[in-house]
Amino acid sequence: MSVIEVKELSKTYKNGVEALKGISFNVEKGSIFAILGPNGAGKTTTLKSVLGAIKPTTGEVLTVGKNPFPNGVKEISFVPEEKSLYEWVRISEMVKIFGSFAPNFSLKKFGILSKRLNLTMKRKIGELSQGNRTKLYVALAFAQDVKLYLLDEPTWGLDPVIRKEVLDIVKENAVDGKTVVYSSHILSEVEEVCDQLIILKEGKILYNGSLDKLKESNKLDLSKAFLKMVKGEEK
Amino acid sequence: MKSYKEIKAIQMRTVIMLAILAGLAIVVVMLRNTIVSTLSSSQIQESLKNSPMGKGLASEMSRIIKDFSYYSYSQWFGKTYMQMAALIAVVLSFPLFSKEREKQTIYLLIGRMTRWEIYSSKVLTGYIASLITIFGGGIAYLLAAAIMGYSLPSSMAFAWMFRAMVGTLLLYQIGAYTSLLFKSQVKPFLLDIAIYVGLGVTPLFKQTKFLDLFGYMGGKEVLKNPTVGIVPTIVVLSVCAVIFTLGYLQFRRMDIC
């Protein structure tokens, strides 16, 4: 069963930038799906289209069986690339605010996650480092009991120990039947968690399939296969 | 409660604006004696007699001295109160959407709330905050006047307060709309100021006199007949409703990026 269905999706922004050029892919329930590509490839535009933040120019997106634009689908939890939170509150107040509008938010689950990620609750958001903001955002997002998690660079600024913890949380959710869509520049961690992936470049899909197949057909690890594919396209 | 975040975001600004407005109300009431004694001095009276502006100015000053209702109109409800109402509208409205987009905190809300939930919780919370602030400022003036022993007919004061509240809703709604149009906070702020200045000069021209929102809010006619002005009130609220709807349609179809 597909949790995400993307058909011939194109997006041209008002400034004329063609971010996506007719991409199609499906994401199956319970999988960890990676979206890879160099800067400007269209990864964030793809995630925002699935979220319902932007309207496709042409094509169709179905997220958990529904058109996500403009109202979104409440079975999604999104972690954006910029981990921006409300600077004027303390972490405990941020959690209260988030819980007031986020569907299926569990304070108990947040407590468990914040312990695992070693979060200190007393501090003000404005005083947090990039790494601590990422930890808080990830804890908030996974404290929502939803069908689909969309993660854009979810380990940005984290130390190796916490990064490993985040990857474990991602894997545990997939085991529980949740779907995770994951975009990252760190190929080693993508390789560790994902089963399916697409590689994007300049708004087009270069590869769509399983990680094992990609590695097998290229007889290389993901980093080398990715570089070969992206650079090979340039030639 | 979906609007909890909006209440938290707006509460500090509301409290500060209410405190400033109440403080100004008290100052204006307290200055009455000083203004009256200054205007009554023989030197000022002599200057008024010789003033090229002649009788008009002299009779205006004489009304300020004799009539507290006129003083309240000329120094508070038709002046400072109304100017503060415009300031309150802009302060409460300009960051509404622009700040969330500029700081990218909008992604906390998108997907977790529908566009209608986001839009209505933001705009309606600001409506309530504006109304509370304007009402509070008016009440502060009435209380200060009562404590100082001045008599101002409450029907007159409530008519001015009602008009100011309705006018502020429109100014706030204009601000909420301009906040939607930009990703940075400075641009909607400047555009709001430009619109308010534009509204301020409309009574100078015959063709645009009907757009005199500040004339309605200040309500000089309330001195003769303490009425809220049903027709202009309906017009102002209708325009407000139209801009509210247009704002929602704009927000509904806009890309959040």
XYZ file of C-alpha atoms in Angstrom:
492
model
C 0.000 0.000 0.000
C 1.397 3.390 -1.034
C 1.476 6.131 1.592
C 2.739 8.651 -0.971
C 1.907 8.655 -4.680
C 3.609 11.264 -6.835
C 2.690 11.362 -10.513
C 4.379 13.601 -13.083
C 4.965 16.297 -10.475
C 6.348 19.587 -11.785
C 6.888 22.791 -9.890
C 7.876 26.127 -11.347
C 8.133 28.962 -8.826
C 6.916 32.504 -9.505
C 10.506 33.616 -10.124
C 10.684 31.145 -13.012
C 12.841 28.520 -11.277
C 11.834 25.051 -12.456
C 12.419 23.036 -9.288
C 10.765 19.777 -10.362
C 10.324 18.455 -13.898
C 7.693 15.731 -13.967
C 8.875 13.316 -11.279
C 6.957 10.178 -10.303
C 7.481 7.797 -7.401
C 5.599 5.848 -4.746
C 6.458 5.340 -1.091
C 5.239 2.123 0.518
C 3.845 1.858 4.032
C 6.418 0.972 6.672
C 9.419 1.904 4.560
C 12.237 4.340 5.161
C 12.487 6.253 1.927
C 15.388 8.583 1.164
C 15.411 11.559 -1.176
C 18.951 12.342 -2.220
C 20.502 14.864 -4.536
C 22.957 17.727 -4.729
C 21.950 21.258 -3.636
C 19.112 22.649 -5.753
C 18.079 19.189 -6.961
C 14.483 19.637 -5.755
C 14.531 17.581 -2.530
C 12.935 20.222 -0.319
C 10.384 21.130 -3.016
C 9.419 17.446 -3.181
C 8.976 17.253 0.594
C 6.959 20.485 0.672
C 4.720 19.204 -2.135
C 4.042 16.016 -0.160
C 3.371 18.134 2.940
C 0.927 20.391 1.058
C 2.872 23.588 1.621
C 3.225 24.254 -2.094
C 0.910 23.693 -5.016
C 2.159 21.532 -7.890
C 2.333 23.364 -11.210
C 1.297 20.118 -12.921
C 0.950 16.531 -11.816
C -0.558 14.942 -8.775
C 0.443 14.195 -5.206
C -1.502 11.908 -2.906
C -0.361 11.795 0.715
C -1.999 9.059 2.791
C -4.575 8.874 -0.001
C -5.447 12.586 0.063
C -4.499 15.662 -1.906
C -2.355 17.547 0.623
C -2.712 21.029 -0.885
C -3.734 23.388 0.649
C -4.862 21.929 3.946
C -2.217 19.318 4.581
C -2.907 15.862 5.921
C -3.024 15.518 9.661
C -1.330 12.094 9.545
C 2.021 13.792 8.797
C 4.730 15.137 11.049
C 7.310 17.334 9.320
C 10.832 18.324 10.326
C 12.023 21.082 7.986
C 15.588 21.866 6.969
C 15.562 25.064 9.097
C 14.794 23.974 12.644
C 13.042 27.242 13.522
C 11.104 27.348 16.785
C 9.567 30.181 18.803
C 12.584 32.035 20.195
C 10.623 33.840 22.926
C 9.672 30.783 24.983
C 11.364 28.150 27.149
C 11.483 24.555 25.938
C 8.731 23.498 28.354
C 6.438 26.258 26.996
C 7.356 25.322 23.410
C 6.216 21.775 24.117
C 2.925 23.090 25.524
C 2.399 25.310 22.483
C 3.247 22.493 20.059
C 0.895 20.128 21.871
C -1.932 22.646 21.551
C -2.067 22.364 17.753
C -0.192 19.179 16.730
C -2.557 16.224 16.195
C -1.985 13.082 18.277
C 0.809 14.641 20.316
C 1.824 12.623 23.364
C 3.519 14.409 26.220
C 4.557 11.041 27.639
C 6.232 10.057 24.367
C 7.945 13.444 24.225
C 9.304 12.855 27.735
C 10.822 9.518 26.679
C 12.300 10.986 23.481
C 13.732 14.037 25.230
C 15.518 11.747 27.710
C 16.910 9.633 24.886
C 18.126 12.750 23.086
C 19.487 14.296 26.281
C 17.392 17.497 26.141
C 17.476 20.055 28.953
C 13.994 21.493 29.449
C 14.783 24.653 31.395
C 16.497 26.637 28.682
C 15.046 29.299 26.411
C 14.757 28.414 22.726
C 16.760 31.512 21.753
C 19.746 30.196 23.739
C 19.820 26.759 22.099
C 22.604 25.650 19.776
C 21.777 24.329 16.298
C 22.211 20.772 17.566
C 19.829 21.257 20.488
C 17.217 22.836 18.218
C 17.437 19.809 15.948
C 17.045 17.481 18.950
C 14.000 19.371 20.176
C 12.394 19.482 16.717
C 12.955 15.743 16.207
C 11.567 14.937 19.688
C 8.476 17.066 19.040
C 7.898 15.522 15.616
C 8.240 11.911 16.795
C 6.047 12.576 19.832
C 3.190 12.833 17.334
C 1.564 9.486 16.599
C 1.096 9.788 12.840
C 1.376 7.591 9.761
C 4.098 9.514 7.963
C 7.204 11.389 9.108
C 8.832 13.788 6.634
C 12.365 14.606 7.728
C 14.585 17.161 6.019
C 18.148 16.910 7.359
C 17.022 15.522 10.764
C 20.560 15.079 12.103
C 21.874 18.546 11.224
C 24.335 19.745 13.892
C 24.092 16.600 16.052
C 27.043 14.810 17.654
C 27.647 11.160 16.622
C 26.030 9.702 19.762
C 22.758 11.638 19.385
C 22.827 11.118 15.621
C 22.886 7.368 16.225
C 19.958 7.772 18.656
C 17.920 9.680 16.027
C 18.616 6.980 13.449
C 17.461 4.361 15.954
C 14.217 6.311 16.518
C 13.684 6.418 12.745
C 14.222 2.648 12.449
C 11.938 1.851 15.409
C 9.106 3.857 13.856
C 9.444 1.968 10.566
C 9.278 -1.317 12.478
C 6.027 -0.062 14.054
C 4.539 0.326 10.554
C 5.108 4.065 10.266
C 6.594 5.485 7.076
C 9.600 7.789 7.114
C 10.722 9.970 4.229
C 14.222 11.166 4.800
C 16.340 13.763 3.063
C 19.977 14.165 4.014
C 23.377 15.064 2.679
C 25.041 12.526 4.937
C 25.024 9.457 2.724
C 26.479 7.096 5.309
C 23.473 7.589 7.607
C 21.015 7.285 4.717
C 22.712 4.020 3.839
C 22.261 2.863 7.419
C 18.518 3.418 7.593
C 16.816 3.543 4.200
C 15.467 0.727 2.063
C 14.161 2.675 -0.932
C 15.431 5.910 -2.449
C 15.282 8.363 -5.267
C 18.233 10.395 -6.484
C 17.271 13.782 -7.837
C 19.259 16.167 -9.978
C 18.000 19.440 -11.443
C 14.404 18.458 -10.780
C 14.591 15.034 -12.437
C 14.876 11.548 -11.001
C 18.161 9.818 -11.836
C 17.413 6.704 -9.811
C 14.280 5.272 -8.229
C 14.488 1.920 -6.504
C 15.958 -0.059 -3.675
C 19.249 0.765 -2.026
C 20.454 -2.814 -2.382
C 19.830 -2.811 -6.124
C 21.694 0.467 -6.536
C 24.699 -0.860 -4.655
C 24.557 -4.219 -6.409
C 24.310 -2.821 -9.923
C 27.170 -0.398 -9.323
C 29.169 -2.796 -7.105
C 29.849 0.251 -4.906
C 28.709 1.728 -1.581
C 26.011 4.442 -1.641
C 28.435 7.393 -1.593
C 30.363 6.141 -4.587
C 27.231 5.093 -6.466
C 25.668 8.505 -5.754
C 28.726 10.406 -6.956
C 29.039 8.220 -10.011
C 25.409 8.836 -10.873
C 25.368 12.589 -10.250
C 28.740 13.262 -11.870
C 28.081 10.807 -14.681
C 24.988 12.825 -15.577
C 27.121 15.937 -15.844
C 29.408 14.239 -18.380
C -6.884 24.915 21.916
C -5.627 25.861 18.462
C -5.279 29.551 19.249
C -3.149 29.018 22.391
C 0.031 29.800 20.458
C -1.483 32.985 19.025
C -2.598 34.135 22.465
C 0.917 33.570 23.827
C 2.434 35.403 20.849
C 0.195 38.449 21.129
C -0.329 38.759 24.895
C 2.825 40.729 25.696
C 2.217 43.279 22.914
C -1.427 43.597 24.006
C -0.514 44.230 27.636
C 2.130 46.813 26.674
C -0.194 48.656 24.282
C -3.007 48.611 26.839
C -0.686 50.008 29.525
C 0.506 52.794 27.202
C -3.050 53.660 26.159
C -4.343 53.676 29.750
C -1.359 55.774 30.834
C -2.005 58.305 28.077
C -5.703 58.439 29.010
C -4.808 59.351 32.588
C -2.281 61.968 31.418
C -4.827 63.609 29.093
C -7.406 63.836 31.907
C -4.824 65.171 34.333
C -3.667 67.816 31.857
C -7.157 69.298 31.609
C -6.599 71.751 34.486
C -3.231 72.856 33.173
C -4.601 73.370 29.650
C -7.626 75.299 30.928
C -5.556 77.598 33.139
C -3.075 78.204 30.304
C -5.833 79.006 27.814
C -7.623 81.237 30.324
C -4.591 83.418 30.974
C -4.974 87.022 29.850
C -1.882 86.800 27.670
C -3.296 83.895 25.637
C -6.735 85.554 25.442
C -5.105 88.721 24.111
C -3.120 86.746 21.543
C -6.275 84.937 20.443
C -8.080 88.225 19.898
C -5.252 89.458 17.649
C -4.766 86.098 15.926
C -5.270 86.185 12.117
C -7.311 82.977 12.524
C -9.724 85.126 14.479
C -12.984 83.990 15.956
C -12.774 80.306 14.995
C -9.718 79.642 17.117
C -11.034 81.719 20.000
C -14.340 79.855 20.078
C -12.539 76.464 19.863
C -10.404 77.393 22.863
C -13.400 78.676 24.734
C -15.224 75.346 24.211
C -12.197 73.406 25.462
C -12.275 75.540 28.614
C -16.000 75.295 29.288
C -17.047 71.895 27.997
C -15.355 68.678 29.206
C -17.122 66.661 26.484
C -15.566 68.887 23.858
C -12.196 68.636 25.605
C -12.566 64.831 25.587
C -13.310 64.884 21.872
C -10.583 67.328 20.878
C -7.818 65.939 23.091
C -8.638 62.246 23.471
C -11.361 60.439 21.508
C -10.914 62.479 18.334
C -7.133 62.666 18.615
C -4.748 60.650 20.826
C -7.093 57.675 21.303
C -7.643 57.385 17.567
C -3.951 57.760 16.725
C -3.128 55.092 19.297
C -5.828 52.851 17.799
C -4.037 53.011 14.446
C -0.712 52.274 16.136
C -2.212 49.337 18.039
C -3.666 47.934 14.812
C -0.299 48.037 13.062
C 1.696 46.701 16.036
C -0.647 43.744 16.473
C -1.032 42.903 12.792
C 2.233 43.397 10.901
C 4.128 40.313 12.219
C 1.102 38.018 12.028
C 2.115 36.011 8.943
C 5.276 37.813 7.840
C 7.206 36.911 10.998
C 6.255 33.241 10.761
C 7.376 33.164 7.133
C 10.529 35.188 7.726
C 11.608 33.004 10.672
C 10.250 29.845 8.960
C 8.252 28.870 12.056
C 5.244 28.557 9.734
C 6.393 24.960 9.094
C 5.444 24.083 12.638
C 1.849 24.884 11.719
C 1.569 23.817 8.067
C 0.256 20.274 7.830
C -0.573 20.161 11.533
C -3.385 22.687 11.136
C -5.547 23.407 8.100
C -5.062 26.738 6.368
C -8.385 27.899 7.785
C -7.320 26.972 11.318
C -4.035 28.848 10.926
C -5.635 31.895 9.330
C -8.646 32.174 11.605
C -6.738 31.578 14.839
C -4.212 34.262 13.937
C -6.624 36.898 12.672
C -9.402 36.368 15.209
C -7.024 36.364 18.183
C -5.737 39.733 16.981
C -9.313 41.012 16.612
C -9.996 40.185 20.247
C -6.680 41.645 21.427
C -7.373 44.904 19.505
C -10.879 45.177 20.933
C -9.710 44.555 24.498
C -6.943 47.170 24.164
C -9.159 49.877 22.678
C -11.987 49.191 25.101
C -9.552 49.186 28.025
C -8.078 52.533 26.954
C -11.547 54.090 26.708
C -12.554 52.756 30.111
C -9.302 54.068 31.610
C -10.198 57.565 30.329
C -13.728 57.356 31.736
C -12.450 56.173 35.120
C -9.747 58.828 35.262
C -12.330 61.500 34.382
C -14.718 60.236 37.087
C -11.935 60.186 39.693
C -10.910 63.749 38.783
C -14.551 64.825 39.105
C -15.246 65.586 35.451
C -18.536 64.728 33.930
C -18.618 63.064 30.537
C -21.918 61.500 29.366
C -21.293 57.757 29.176
C -23.455 57.472 26.016
C -21.028 59.828 24.303
C -17.936 57.987 25.565
C -19.314 54.585 24.564
C -20.270 55.870 21.100
C -16.662 57.032 20.570
C -15.267 53.796 21.982
C -17.516 51.716 19.754
C -16.479 53.674 16.665
C -12.806 53.397 17.586
C -13.145 49.635 18.080
C -14.878 49.138 14.723
C -12.317 51.344 12.961
C -9.454 49.484 14.618
C -10.847 46.178 13.386
C -10.627 47.465 9.825
C -7.125 48.890 10.298
C -6.036 45.615 11.922
C -7.596 43.601 9.091
C -5.738 45.712 6.517
C -2.541 45.016 8.482
C -3.277 41.285 8.606
C -3.734 41.266 4.828
C -0.493 43.136 4.103
C 1.299 40.769 6.506
C 0.296 37.929 4.176
C 1.862 39.554 1.165
C 5.470 39.683 2.336
C 8.078 37.337 3.721
C 9.829 40.077 5.706
C 8.350 42.064 8.600
C 9.548 45.516 7.546
C 7.597 45.732 4.291
C 4.094 45.159 5.727
C 4.862 47.622 8.525
C 5.824 50.336 6.045
C 2.904 49.540 3.763
C 0.477 49.771 6.701
C 1.856 53.178 7.656
C 1.509 54.334 4.035
C -2.106 53.104 3.925
C -2.943 54.863 7.206
C -1.392 58.106 5.957
C -3.394 57.682 2.750
C -6.593 57.226 4.773
C -5.692 60.318 6.775
C -5.605 62.560 3.702
C -8.817 61.268 2.108
C -11.044 63.974 3.706
C -8.975 66.642 1.945
C -10.456 65.692 -1.427
C -14.095 65.738 -2.379
C -13.813 62.520 -4.396
C -12.256 60.506 -1.548
C -14.112 62.005 1.388
C -16.237 58.864 1.744
C -13.054 56.960 2.732
C -12.565 59.113 5.826
C -12.212 56.279 8.335
C -10.570 58.475 10.949
C -13.455 60.960 10.657
C -15.834 58.108 11.488
C -13.652 56.884 14.353
C -13.186 60.345 15.882
C -16.876 61.127 15.384
C -17.295 64.891 15.840
C -21.039 64.426 15.346
C -21.135 62.367 18.557
C -20.914 65.704 20.422
C -24.345 66.662 19.078
C -25.888 63.219 18.848
C -24.252 60.325 20.747
C -24.772 57.630 18.103
C -22.526 54.882 16.800
C -23.481 55.759 13.206
C -25.211 52.617 12.002
C -24.673 53.059 8.255
C -20.924 53.811 8.390
C -20.492 51.047 10.993
C -22.114 48.522 8.645
C -19.964 49.759 5.762
C -16.727 49.513 7.800
C -17.587 46.025 9.106
C -18.559 44.873 5.591
C -15.231 46.079 4.165
C -13.532 44.297 7.043
C -15.375 41.063 6.215
C -14.454 41.379 2.522
C -10.743 41.835 3.343
C -10.917 38.944 5.845
C -12.329 36.693 3.107
C -9.844 37.893 0.471
C -7.031 37.313 2.952
C -8.161 33.756 3.572
C -8.453 33.023 -0.152
C -4.974 34.465 -0.652
C -3.536 32.360 2.203
C -5.329 29.230 0.989
C -3.821 29.326 -2.477
C -0.367 30.591 -1.537
C 2.814 28.520 -1.631
C 4.550 28.420 1.727
C 8.190 28.434 0.733
